[in-house]
mmCIF file of C-alpha atoms and ligand atoms in Angstrom:
data_model
loop_
_atom_site.group_PDB
_atom_site.id
_atom_site.type_symbol
_atom_site.label_atom_id
_atom_site.label_comp_id
_atom_site.label_asym_id
_atom_site.label_seq_id
_atom_site.Cartn_x
_atom_site.Cartn_y
_atom_site.Cartn_z
ATOM 1 C CA MET A 1 72.883 -64.673 152.356
ATOM 2 C CA ALA A 2 71.494 -67.637 150.449
ATOM 3 C CA SER A 3 68.251 -67.452 148.559
ATOM 4 C CA PHE A 4 65.872 -70.390 148.781
ATOM 5 C CA TYR A 5 63.580 -69.955 145.798
ATOM 6 C CA GLY A 6 63.767 -66.209 146.322
ATOM 7 C CA PHE A 7 63.379 -66.306 150.111
ATOM 8 C CA GLU A 8 66.403 -65.017 152.018
ATOM 9 C CA PRO A 9 66.119 -65.785 155.727
ATOM 10 C CA GLN A 10 68.350 -63.943 158.184
ATOM 11 C CA ASN A 11 68.534 -67.170 160.133
ATOM 12 C CA PRO A 12 68.938 -70.247 157.898
ATOM 13 C CA LEU A 13 67.674 -72.736 160.501
ATOM 14 C CA PHE A 14 64.816 -74.881 159.204
ATOM 15 C CA LEU A 15 63.217 -76.326 162.306
ATOM 16 C CA GLY A 16 61.146 -79.505 162.474
ATOM 17 C CA THR A 17 57.918 -79.457 164.479
ATOM 18 C CA ALA A 18 57.504 -83.119 165.500
ATOM 19 C CA GLN A 19 58.083 -84.887 168.807
ATOM 20 C CA TYR A 20 58.019 -81.911 171.197
ATOM 21 C CA PRO A 21 56.778 -82.593 174.720
ATOM 22 C CA SER A 22 53.937 -80.093 174.246
ATOM 23 C CA PRO A 23 52.649 -77.468 171.790
ATOM 24 C CA ALA A 24 53.726 -74.737 174.198
ATOM 25 C CA ILE A 25 57.288 -76.036 174.245
ATOM 26 C CA LEU A 26 57.283 -76.268 170.458
ATOM 27 C CA ALA A 27 56.165 -72.635 170.254
ATOM 28 C CA GLU A 28 58.836 -71.530 172.707
ATOM 29 C CA ALA A 29 61.519 -73.454 170.811
ATOM 30 C CA VAL A 30 60.537 -71.873 167.496
ATOM 31 C CA LYS A 31 60.620 -68.410 169.085
ATOM 32 C CA ARG A 32 63.973 -68.871 170.773
ATOM 33 C CA SER A 33 65.531 -70.432 167.678
ATOM 34 C CA GLY A 34 64.619 -67.379 165.616
ATOM 35 C CA ALA A 35 63.779 -69.844 162.812
ATOM 36 C CA GLU A 36 61.875 -68.247 159.958
ATOM 37 C CA VAL A 37 60.903 -71.565 158.391
ATOM 38 C CA VAL A 38 59.438 -74.660 160.028
ATOM 39 C CA THR A 39 58.871 -77.992 158.384
ATOM 40 C CA VAL A 40 55.534 -79.685 158.949
ATOM 41 C CA SER A 41 54.265 -83.146 158.155
ATOM 42 C CA LEU A 42 50.956 -83.421 156.333
ATOM 43 C CA ARG A 43 50.092 -86.496 158.377
ATOM 44 C CA ARG A 44 49.972 -84.437 161.508
ATOM 45 C CA GLU A 45 47.857 -81.723 159.938
ATOM 46 C CA SER A 46 45.308 -84.230 158.738
ATOM 47 C CA ALA A 47 44.945 -85.797 162.171
ATOM 48 C CA GLY A 48 41.528 -84.257 162.878
ATOM 49 C CA GLY A 49 41.090 -81.828 165.779
ATOM 50 C CA ALA A 50 44.644 -82.097 167.058
ATOM 51 C CA GLY A 51 45.854 -81.283 163.552
ATOM 52 C CA GLN A 52 43.704 -78.150 163.399
ATOM 53 C CA ALA A 53 45.024 -76.920 166.737
ATOM 54 C CA PHE A 54 48.569 -77.573 165.608
ATOM 55 C CA TRP A 55 48.036 -75.638 162.387
ATOM 56 C CA ALA A 56 46.567 -72.721 164.331
ATOM 57 C CA LEU A 57 49.657 -72.713 166.525
ATOM 58 C CA ILE A 58 52.001 -72.636 163.523
ATOM 59 C CA ARG A 59 50.051 -69.768 161.990
ATOM 60 C CA GLU A 60 50.306 -67.790 165.216
ATOM 61 C CA LEU A 61 54.083 -68.130 165.100
ATOM 62 C CA GLY A 62 54.126 -66.231 161.808
ATOM 63 C CA VAL A 63 56.801 -68.420 160.214
ATOM 64 C CA LYS A 64 57.026 -69.782 156.705
ATOM 65 C CA VAL A 65 55.890 -73.398 156.349
ATOM 66 C CA LEU A 66 57.848 -76.040 154.480
ATOM 67 C CA PRO A 67 55.557 -79.082 154.273
ATOM 68 C CA ASN A 68 57.344 -82.411 154.025
ATOM 69 C CA THR A 69 56.641 -85.860 152.652
ATOM 70 C CA ALA A 70 58.180 -87.594 155.667
ATOM 71 C CA GLY A 71 57.435 -91.304 155.759
ATOM 72 C CA CYS A 72 56.765 -91.669 152.012
ATOM 73 C CA HIS A 73 58.412 -94.676 150.363
ATOM 74 C CA THR A 74 57.240 -94.441 146.751
ATOM 75 C CA ILE A 75 57.077 -91.822 144.023
ATOM 76 C CA LYS A 76 53.291 -92.012 143.964
ATOM 77 C CA GLU A 77 52.967 -91.603 147.726
ATOM 78 C CA ALA A 78 55.372 -88.657 147.794
ATOM 79 C CA VAL A 79 53.767 -86.879 144.830
ATOM 80 C CA THR A 80 50.238 -87.350 146.207
ATOM 81 C CA THR A 81 51.323 -86.175 149.643
ATOM 82 C CA ALA A 82 52.966 -83.094 148.137
ATOM 83 C CA GLN A 83 49.833 -82.263 146.160
ATOM 84 C CA MET A 84 47.671 -82.605 149.271
ATOM 85 C CA ALA A 85 50.143 -80.509 151.268
ATOM 86 C CA ARG A 86 49.908 -77.734 148.681
ATOM 87 C CA GLU A 87 46.149 -77.649 149.193
ATOM 88 C CA VAL A 88 46.287 -77.829 152.969
ATOM 89 C CA PHE A 89 49.144 -75.420 153.607
ATOM 90 C CA GLY A 90 48.693 -73.100 150.645
ATOM 91 C CA THR A 91 52.323 -73.211 149.561
ATOM 92 C CA ASP A 92 54.208 -74.634 146.603
ATOM 93 C CA TRP A 93 57.238 -75.376 148.778
ATOM 94 C CA ILE A 94 57.810 -79.055 149.490
ATOM 95 C CA LYS A 95 60.523 -80.879 151.380
ATOM 96 C CA LEU A 96 60.689 -84.070 149.365
ATOM 97 C CA GLU A 97 61.538 -87.262 151.221
ATOM 98 C CA VAL A 98 61.295 -90.628 149.500
ATOM 99 C CA ILE A 99 62.648 -93.170 151.939
ATOM 100 C CA GLY A 100 64.406 -96.165 150.459
ATOM 101 C CA GLU A 101 65.493 -98.194 153.418
ATOM 102 C CA ASP A 102 64.119 -98.493 156.937
ATOM 103 C CA ASP A 103 67.251 -99.059 159.032
ATOM 104 C CA THR A 104 68.856 -95.808 157.964
ATOM 105 C CA LEU A 105 65.861 -93.941 156.511
ATOM 106 C CA GLN A 106 68.220 -93.338 153.614
ATOM 107 C CA PRO A 107 66.592 -91.652 150.625
ATOM 108 C CA ASP A 108 65.760 -93.729 147.564
ATOM 109 C CA VAL A 109 67.648 -91.378 145.290
ATOM 110 C CA ILE A 110 66.388 -92.947 142.070
ATOM 111 C CA ALA A 111 62.764 -92.462 143.056
ATOM 112 C CA LEU A 112 63.665 -89.061 144.520
ATOM 113 C CA VAL A 113 64.902 -87.719 141.185
ATOM 114 C CA GLU A 114 61.767 -88.892 139.394
ATOM 115 C CA ALA A 115 59.446 -87.513 142.081
ATOM 116 C CA ALA A 116 61.357 -84.202 142.040
ATOM 117 C CA ARG A 117 60.943 -83.966 138.264
ATOM 118 C CA ILE A 118 57.195 -84.617 138.453
ATOM 119 C CA LEU A 119 56.729 -82.051 141.215
ATOM 120 C CA ALA A 120 58.954 -79.370 139.655
ATOM 121 C CA ASP A 121 57.058 -79.774 136.358
ATOM 122 C CA ASP A 122 53.861 -79.283 138.368
ATOM 123 C CA GLY A 123 55.124 -75.945 139.731
ATOM 124 C CA PHE A 124 56.481 -77.065 143.094
ATOM 125 C CA LYS A 125 59.607 -75.570 144.634
ATOM 126 C CA VAL A 126 61.290 -78.753 145.713
ATOM 127 C CA PHE A 127 63.704 -79.145 148.641
ATOM 128 C CA PRO A 128 64.995 -82.709 148.137
ATOM 129 C CA TYR A 129 66.341 -84.726 151.054
ATOM 130 C CA THR A 130 69.212 -86.533 149.384
ATOM 131 C CA THR A 131 72.620 -88.063 149.993
ATOM 132 C CA GLU A 132 75.957 -86.380 149.327
ATOM 133 C CA ASP A 133 76.189 -88.128 145.935
ATOM 134 C CA LEU A 134 77.334 -85.584 143.338
ATOM 135 C CA VAL A 135 75.728 -87.366 140.390
ATOM 136 C CA VAL A 136 72.368 -87.515 142.115
ATOM 137 C CA GLY A 137 72.756 -83.851 143.066
ATOM 138 C CA GLY A 138 73.279 -82.971 139.402
ATOM 139 C CA ARG A 139 70.232 -85.010 138.374
ATOM 140 C CA LEU A 140 68.100 -83.219 140.958
ATOM 141 C CA LEU A 141 69.172 -79.850 139.582
ATOM 142 C CA ASP A 142 68.396 -81.085 136.050
ATOM 143 C CA ALA A 143 64.966 -82.133 137.346
ATOM 144 C CA GLY A 144 64.258 -78.545 138.395
ATOM 145 C CA CYS A 145 65.400 -78.383 142.029
ATOM 146 C CA GLU A 146 67.127 -75.136 143.030
ATOM 147 C CA VAL A 147 68.148 -76.326 146.508
ATOM 148 C CA LEU A 148 69.834 -79.554 147.632
ATOM 149 C CA MET A 149 69.544 -81.013 151.118
ATOM 150 C CA PRO A 150 72.135 -83.739 151.730
ATOM 151 C CA TRP A 151 71.865 -85.741 154.905
ATOM 152 C CA GLY A 152 74.334 -85.298 157.730
ATOM 153 C CA ALA A 153 73.500 -88.745 159.146
ATOM 154 C CA PRO A 154 70.394 -90.936 159.401
ATOM 155 C CA ILE A 155 67.277 -89.124 160.574
ATOM 156 C CA GLY A 156 67.008 -89.081 164.345
ATOM 157 C CA SER A 157 70.496 -90.511 164.896
ATOM 158 C CA GLY A 158 72.129 -87.338 166.192
ATOM 159 C CA ARG A 159 75.454 -88.505 164.791
ATOM 160 C CA GLY A 160 76.334 -85.227 163.134
ATOM 161 C CA LEU A 161 78.233 -85.157 159.845
ATOM 162 C CA ASN A 162 78.961 -88.790 158.965
ATOM 163 C CA ASN A 163 80.855 -87.911 155.806
ATOM 164 C CA PRO A 164 82.532 -84.507 156.066
ATOM 165 C CA TYR A 165 84.608 -85.253 152.981
ATOM 166 C CA GLY A 166 81.496 -85.933 150.888
ATOM 167 C CA LEU A 167 79.739 -82.832 152.178
ATOM 168 C CA ARG A 168 82.801 -80.692 151.471
ATOM 169 C CA SER A 169 83.004 -82.127 147.948
ATOM 170 C CA MET A 170 79.384 -81.304 147.433
ATOM 171 C CA ARG A 171 79.957 -77.715 148.492
ATOM 172 C CA GLN A 172 82.850 -77.399 146.039
ATOM 173 C CA HIS A 173 80.981 -79.131 143.227
ATOM 174 C CA PHE A 174 77.860 -76.961 143.506
ATOM 175 C CA PRO A 175 79.263 -73.553 144.451
ATOM 176 C CA ASP A 176 76.160 -71.647 143.326
ATOM 177 C CA THR A 177 73.438 -73.955 144.649
ATOM 178 C CA PRO A 178 71.918 -73.327 148.078
ATOM 179 C CA LEU A 179 72.863 -76.364 150.191
ATOM 180 C CA VAL A 180 71.215 -77.325 153.466
ATOM 181 C CA VAL A 181 72.374 -80.167 155.697
ATOM 182 C CA ASP A 182 69.234 -82.080 156.643
ATOM 183 C CA ALA A 183 68.965 -84.784 159.288
ATOM 184 C CA GLY A 184 71.184 -86.505 161.787
ATOM 185 C CA ILE A 185 72.393 -83.359 163.494
ATOM 186 C CA GLY A 186 72.769 -83.947 167.237
ATOM 187 C CA LEU A 187 74.682 -80.992 168.622
ATOM 188 C CA PRO A 188 75.079 -77.298 167.866
ATOM 189 C CA SER A 189 78.741 -78.007 167.045
ATOM 190 C CA HIS A 190 77.593 -80.288 164.195
ATOM 191 C CA ALA A 191 75.567 -77.437 162.754
ATOM 192 C CA ALA A 192 78.464 -75.032 163.173
ATOM 193 C CA GLN A 193 80.759 -77.495 161.381
ATOM 194 C CA ALA A 194 78.454 -77.598 158.352
ATOM 195 C CA MET A 195 78.136 -73.824 158.254
ATOM 196 C CA GLU A 196 81.921 -73.454 158.547
ATOM 197 C CA MET A 197 82.156 -75.579 155.375
ATOM 198 C CA GLY A 198 80.049 -73.010 153.590
ATOM 199 C CA TYR A 199 76.656 -74.676 153.830
ATOM 200 C CA ASP A 200 73.738 -72.307 153.524
ATOM 201 C CA GLY A 201 71.440 -73.738 156.147
ATOM 202 C CA ILE A 202 70.568 -76.534 158.541
ATOM 203 C CA LEU A 203 67.360 -78.525 158.854
ATOM 204 C CA LEU A 204 66.905 -80.371 162.112
ATOM 205 C CA ASN A 205 64.215 -81.676 164.403
ATOM 206 C CA THR A 206 65.108 -84.439 166.849
ATOM 207 C CA ALA A 207 68.092 -82.699 168.474
ATOM 208 C CA VAL A 208 65.860 -79.857 169.617
ATOM 209 C CA ALA A 209 62.557 -81.671 170.187
ATOM 210 C CA LYS A 210 64.108 -84.439 172.285
ATOM 211 C CA ALA A 211 66.537 -82.282 174.269
ATOM 212 C CA GLY A 212 65.947 -81.925 178.009
ATOM 213 C CA ASP A 213 65.188 -78.244 177.427
ATOM 214 C CA PRO A 214 64.097 -77.874 173.787
ATOM 215 C CA ALA A 215 63.779 -74.087 173.842
ATOM 216 C CA ALA A 216 67.276 -73.588 175.263
ATOM 217 C CA MET A 217 68.675 -76.080 172.738
ATOM 218 C CA ALA A 218 66.902 -74.272 169.905
ATOM 219 C CA GLU A 219 68.638 -71.069 170.907
ATOM 220 C CA ALA A 220 71.984 -72.881 171.166
ATOM 221 C CA PHE A 221 71.544 -74.081 167.571
ATOM 222 C CA ALA A 222 70.749 -70.570 166.389
ATOM 223 C CA LEU A 223 73.955 -69.272 168.004
ATOM 224 C CA ALA A 224 76.028 -72.100 166.510
ATOM 225 C CA ILE A 225 74.632 -71.550 163.019
ATOM 226 C CA ARG A 226 75.404 -67.862 163.273
ATOM 227 C CA ALA A 227 78.927 -68.557 164.506
ATOM 228 C CA GLY A 228 79.581 -71.105 161.768
ATOM 229 C CA ARG A 229 78.333 -68.820 159.052
ATOM 230 C CA GLN A 230 80.416 -65.902 160.319
ATOM 231 C CA ALA A 231 83.495 -68.141 160.531
ATOM 232 C CA PHE A 232 83.053 -69.267 156.918
ATOM 233 C CA ALA A 233 82.688 -65.677 155.754
ATOM 234 C CA ALA A 234 85.821 -64.754 157.728
ATOM 235 C CA GLN A 235 87.846 -67.305 155.696
ATOM 236 C CA PRO A 236 89.243 -69.855 158.151
ATOM 237 C CA ILE A 237 92.923 -70.831 158.019
ATOM 238 C CA GLU A 238 93.918 -74.106 156.363
ATOM 239 C CA ALA A 239 94.723 -76.945 158.764
ATOM 240 C CA ARG A 240 98.343 -78.100 158.458
ATOM 241 C CA ASP A 241 100.251 -81.160 159.627
ATOM 242 C CA MET A 242 103.276 -79.427 161.133
ATOM 243 C CA ALA A 243 103.555 -76.686 163.729
ATOM 244 C CA ALA A 244 103.931 -73.072 162.679
ATOM 245 C CA PRO A 245 105.005 -70.811 165.564
ATOM 246 C CA SER A 246 102.317 -68.275 166.334
ATOM 247 C CA THR A 247 104.696 -66.161 168.423
ATOM 248 C CA PRO A 248 107.190 -64.167 166.374
ATOM 249 C CA VAL A 249 110.833 -65.263 166.803
ATOM 250 C CA MET A 250 112.197 -61.832 165.858
ATOM 251 C CA GLY A 251 113.535 -59.950 168.900
ATOM 252 C CA LYS A 252 113.728 -63.073 171.024
ATOM 253 C CA ALA A 253 116.360 -62.954 173.819
ATOM 254 C CA PHE A 254 119.382 -64.798 172.522
ATOM 255 C CA LEU A 255 121.923 -66.434 174.787
ATOM 256 C CA ALA A 256 125.247 -67.173 173.031
HETATM 257 C C1 LIG B 1 61.367 -83.241 160.334
HETATM 258 C C2 LIG B 1 62.053 -83.757 159.168
HETATM 259 O O1 LIG B 1 61.921 -83.264 158.096
HETATM 260 C C3 LIG B 1 62.961 -84.908 159.349
HETATM 261 O O2 LIG B 1 62.605 -85.912 158.462
HETATM 262 C C4 LIG B 1 64.321 -84.364 159.161
HETATM 263 O O3 LIG B 1 65.035 -84.978 158.182
HETATM 264 C C5 LIG B 1 65.039 -84.074 160.433
HETATM 265 O O4 LIG B 1 65.900 -85.051 160.872
HETATM 266 P P1 LIG B 1 66.442 -85.038 162.387
HETATM 267 O O5 LIG B 1 65.284 -85.336 163.248
HETATM 268 O O6 LIG B 1 67.526 -86.082 162.443
HETATM 269 O O7 LIG B 1 66.997 -83.661 162.671
#
């Protein structure tokens, strides 16, 4: 079981809390997912009365909160948002997003590394939303991050794992670092695929919040993550190009 800054969830699903049809459906989805961590945007919390009601709901669910800097485009914006989130949510955990480009919501990895360094030096436990770039991953670890969160695909796209090769390389390159695929997951099978590669967790939002039945989809993701993790631990066979008979040929009836 992976440890995220000392926290070892039974269920490594990090569930987003935005875009649900209603607070009641959000609550039901969190319950049925079995998620122990939810990610929350500071913007929502600061939205006056609605924000207070939302925060009360999250507290009632009894889950750990991972505030995020969603929507931040600069180092200054992300660092300030993280500092405010620490005050509001009473946690030093921060999911760090510094967006670099609006078509793909791709992280600005240069600004990300600098923001991660500032926040880690300030005592934050940083969960950086990054790409599958190995050099950037190394820089983030040097900056003080103990978890890396490469994207599966652009946020909200539901495309799944755009670059399985890159994600596999990342797993091999950082064997001892907790790795979470964050963003772009559309189906439970995408989550299972990442867990089968040996990833330690999945962060997703849109695929559950925008599903026809968010609570049922949340449960489907929990099942898929469990299946993928168990499959990885069970050491899957290597894929091969040629057939290998699965039925023994010994003792086969032989006609001369
Ligand atoms: C909620 C959050 O943190 C998002 O920015 C995150 O990256 C999830 O992405 P999806 O909505 O594609 O699952």
